[in-house]
PDB file of C-alpha atoms in Angstrom:
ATOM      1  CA  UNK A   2      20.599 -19.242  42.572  1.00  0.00           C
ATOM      2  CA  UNK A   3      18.341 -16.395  42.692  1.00  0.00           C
ATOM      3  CA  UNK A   4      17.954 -14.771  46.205  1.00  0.00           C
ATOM      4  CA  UNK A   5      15.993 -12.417  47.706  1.00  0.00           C
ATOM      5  CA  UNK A   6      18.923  -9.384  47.836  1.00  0.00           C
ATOM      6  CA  UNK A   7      19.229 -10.024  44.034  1.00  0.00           C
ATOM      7  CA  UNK A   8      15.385  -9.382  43.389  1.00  0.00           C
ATOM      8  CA  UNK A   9      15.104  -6.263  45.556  1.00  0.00           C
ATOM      9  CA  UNK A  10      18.584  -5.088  43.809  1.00  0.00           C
ATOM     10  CA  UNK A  11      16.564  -5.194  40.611  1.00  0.00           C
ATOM     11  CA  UNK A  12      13.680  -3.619  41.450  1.00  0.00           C
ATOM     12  CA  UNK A  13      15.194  -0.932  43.197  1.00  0.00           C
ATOM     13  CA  UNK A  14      17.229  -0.395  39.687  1.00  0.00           C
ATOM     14  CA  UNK A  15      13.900  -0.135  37.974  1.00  0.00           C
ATOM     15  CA  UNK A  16      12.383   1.932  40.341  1.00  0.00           C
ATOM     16  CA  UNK A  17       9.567  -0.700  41.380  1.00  0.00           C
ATOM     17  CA  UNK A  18       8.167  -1.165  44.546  1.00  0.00           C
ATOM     18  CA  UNK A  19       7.464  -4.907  45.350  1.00  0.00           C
ATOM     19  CA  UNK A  20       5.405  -6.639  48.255  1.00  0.00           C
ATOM     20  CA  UNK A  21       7.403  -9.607  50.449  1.00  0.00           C
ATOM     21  CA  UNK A  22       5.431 -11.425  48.731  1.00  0.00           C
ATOM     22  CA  UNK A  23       5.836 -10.076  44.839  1.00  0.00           C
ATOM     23  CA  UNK A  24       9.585 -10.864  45.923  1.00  0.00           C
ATOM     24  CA  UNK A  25       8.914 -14.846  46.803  1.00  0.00           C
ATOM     25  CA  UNK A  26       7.620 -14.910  43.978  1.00  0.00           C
ATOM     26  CA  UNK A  27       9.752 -12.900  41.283  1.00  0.00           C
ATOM     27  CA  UNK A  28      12.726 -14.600  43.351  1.00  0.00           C
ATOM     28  CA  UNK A  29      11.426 -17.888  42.416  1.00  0.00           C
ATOM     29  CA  UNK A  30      10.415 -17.044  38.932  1.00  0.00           C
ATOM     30  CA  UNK A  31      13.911 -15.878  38.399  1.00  0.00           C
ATOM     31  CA  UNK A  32      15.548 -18.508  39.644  1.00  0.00           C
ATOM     32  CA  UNK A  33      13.369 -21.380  37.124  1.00  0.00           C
ATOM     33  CA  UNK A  34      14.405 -19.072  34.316  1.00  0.00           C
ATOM     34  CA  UNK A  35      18.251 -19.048  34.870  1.00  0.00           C
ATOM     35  CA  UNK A  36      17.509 -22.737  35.328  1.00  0.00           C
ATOM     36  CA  UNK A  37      16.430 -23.177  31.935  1.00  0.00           C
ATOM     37  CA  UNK A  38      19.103 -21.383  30.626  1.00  0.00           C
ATOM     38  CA  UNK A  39      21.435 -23.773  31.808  1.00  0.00           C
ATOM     39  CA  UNK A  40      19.885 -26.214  30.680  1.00  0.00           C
ATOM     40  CA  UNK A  41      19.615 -24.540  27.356  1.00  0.00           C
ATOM     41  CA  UNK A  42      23.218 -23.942  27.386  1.00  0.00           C
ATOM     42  CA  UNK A  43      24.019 -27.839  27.879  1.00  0.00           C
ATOM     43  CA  UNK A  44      22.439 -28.376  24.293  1.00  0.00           C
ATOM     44  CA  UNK A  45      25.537 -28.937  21.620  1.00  0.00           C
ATOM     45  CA  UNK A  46      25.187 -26.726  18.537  1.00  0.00           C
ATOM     46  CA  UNK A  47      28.611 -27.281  17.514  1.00  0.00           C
ATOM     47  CA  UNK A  48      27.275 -28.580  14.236  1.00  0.00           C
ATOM     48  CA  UNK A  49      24.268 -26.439  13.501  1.00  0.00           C
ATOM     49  CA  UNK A  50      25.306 -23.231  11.048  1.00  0.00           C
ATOM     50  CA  UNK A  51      24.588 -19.680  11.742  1.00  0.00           C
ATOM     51  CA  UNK A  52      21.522 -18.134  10.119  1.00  0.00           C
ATOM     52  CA  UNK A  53      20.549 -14.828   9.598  1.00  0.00           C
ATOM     53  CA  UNK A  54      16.881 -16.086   8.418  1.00  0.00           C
ATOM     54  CA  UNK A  55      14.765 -18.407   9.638  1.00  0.00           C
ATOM     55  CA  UNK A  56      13.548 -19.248   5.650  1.00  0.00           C
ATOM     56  CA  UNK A  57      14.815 -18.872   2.995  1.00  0.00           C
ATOM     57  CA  UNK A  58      14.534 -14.982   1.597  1.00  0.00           C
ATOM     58  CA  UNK A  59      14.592 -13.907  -1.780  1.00  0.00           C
ATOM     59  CA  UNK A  60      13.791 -10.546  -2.971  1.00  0.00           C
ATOM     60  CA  UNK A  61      11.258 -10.365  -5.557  1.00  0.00           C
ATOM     61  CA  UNK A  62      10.835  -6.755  -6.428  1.00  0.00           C
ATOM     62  CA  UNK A  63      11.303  -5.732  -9.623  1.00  0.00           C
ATOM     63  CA  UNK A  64      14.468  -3.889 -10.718  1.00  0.00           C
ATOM     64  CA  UNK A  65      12.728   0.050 -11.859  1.00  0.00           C
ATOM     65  CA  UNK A  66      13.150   1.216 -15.246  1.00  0.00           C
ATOM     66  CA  UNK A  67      11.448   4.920 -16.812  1.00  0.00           C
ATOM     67  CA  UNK A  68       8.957   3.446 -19.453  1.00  0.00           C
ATOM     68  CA  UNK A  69       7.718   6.586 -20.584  1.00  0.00           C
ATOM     69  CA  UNK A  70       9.624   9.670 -19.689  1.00  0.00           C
ATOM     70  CA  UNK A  71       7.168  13.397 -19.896  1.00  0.00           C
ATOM     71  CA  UNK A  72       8.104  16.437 -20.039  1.00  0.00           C
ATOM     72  CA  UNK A  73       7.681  19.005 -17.463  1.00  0.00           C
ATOM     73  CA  UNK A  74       5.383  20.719 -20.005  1.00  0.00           C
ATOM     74  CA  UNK A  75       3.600  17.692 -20.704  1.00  0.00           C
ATOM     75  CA  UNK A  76       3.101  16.945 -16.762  1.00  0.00           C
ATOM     76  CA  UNK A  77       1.663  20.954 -16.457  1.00  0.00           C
ATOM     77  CA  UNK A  78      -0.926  20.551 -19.031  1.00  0.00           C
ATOM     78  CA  UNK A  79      -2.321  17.945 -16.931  1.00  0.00           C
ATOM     79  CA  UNK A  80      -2.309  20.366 -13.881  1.00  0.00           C
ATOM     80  CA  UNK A  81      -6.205  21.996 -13.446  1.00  0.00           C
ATOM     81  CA  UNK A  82      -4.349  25.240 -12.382  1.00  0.00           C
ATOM     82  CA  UNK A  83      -0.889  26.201 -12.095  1.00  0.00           C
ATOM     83  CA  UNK A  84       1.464  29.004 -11.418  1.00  0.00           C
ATOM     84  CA  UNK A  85       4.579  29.719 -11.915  1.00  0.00           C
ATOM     85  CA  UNK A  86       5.887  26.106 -13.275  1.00  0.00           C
ATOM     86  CA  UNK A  87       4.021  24.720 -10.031  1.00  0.00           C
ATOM     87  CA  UNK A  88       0.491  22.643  -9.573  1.00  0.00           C
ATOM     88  CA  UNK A  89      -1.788  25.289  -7.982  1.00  0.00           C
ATOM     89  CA  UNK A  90      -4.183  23.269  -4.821  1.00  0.00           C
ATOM     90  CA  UNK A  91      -6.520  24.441  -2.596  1.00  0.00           C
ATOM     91  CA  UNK A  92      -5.825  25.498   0.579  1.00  0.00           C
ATOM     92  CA  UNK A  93      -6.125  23.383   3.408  1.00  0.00           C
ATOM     93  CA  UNK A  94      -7.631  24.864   6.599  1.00  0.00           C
TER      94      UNK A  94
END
């Protein structure tokens, strides 16, 4: 059970100021969600396998292969300017 030290113990780790009556209530709050963990923890999953997806995932990307291979040549005489073996571009302000 949840009590009223624990709740000021962690708030004063996270640095938060709380009201008597933020503390009622985070104590209680608290204390109903360790209650459903319990209860959680009573379910048997002895016979359920691990899973590292929820569906199933299959990769459907293509593997990439060079269809047509250019020159660096080619590639330049596509360039509007260029200098020295590099694509000339504006400047940018």
């Amino acid at each position: 059970m949840i009590t009223i030290k624990d709740v000021e113990h962690v708030a004063k780790l996270a640095r938060l100021e709380l009201t008597e009556d933020e503390k009622q209530l985070y104590t209680k709050q608290l204390g109903d969600v360790l209650k459903y963990v319990d209860q959680m923890n009573e379910v048997d999953t002895s016979n359920v396998k691990p899973m590292t997806q929820v569906i199933d995932f299959v990769n459907v990307m293509r593997e990439d292969k060079v269809v047509y291979e250019q020159t660096k040549e080619e590639l330049m005489a596509n360039a509007p300017d260029e200098e020295n073996g590099f694509f000339k571009v504006p400047k940018i302000n």
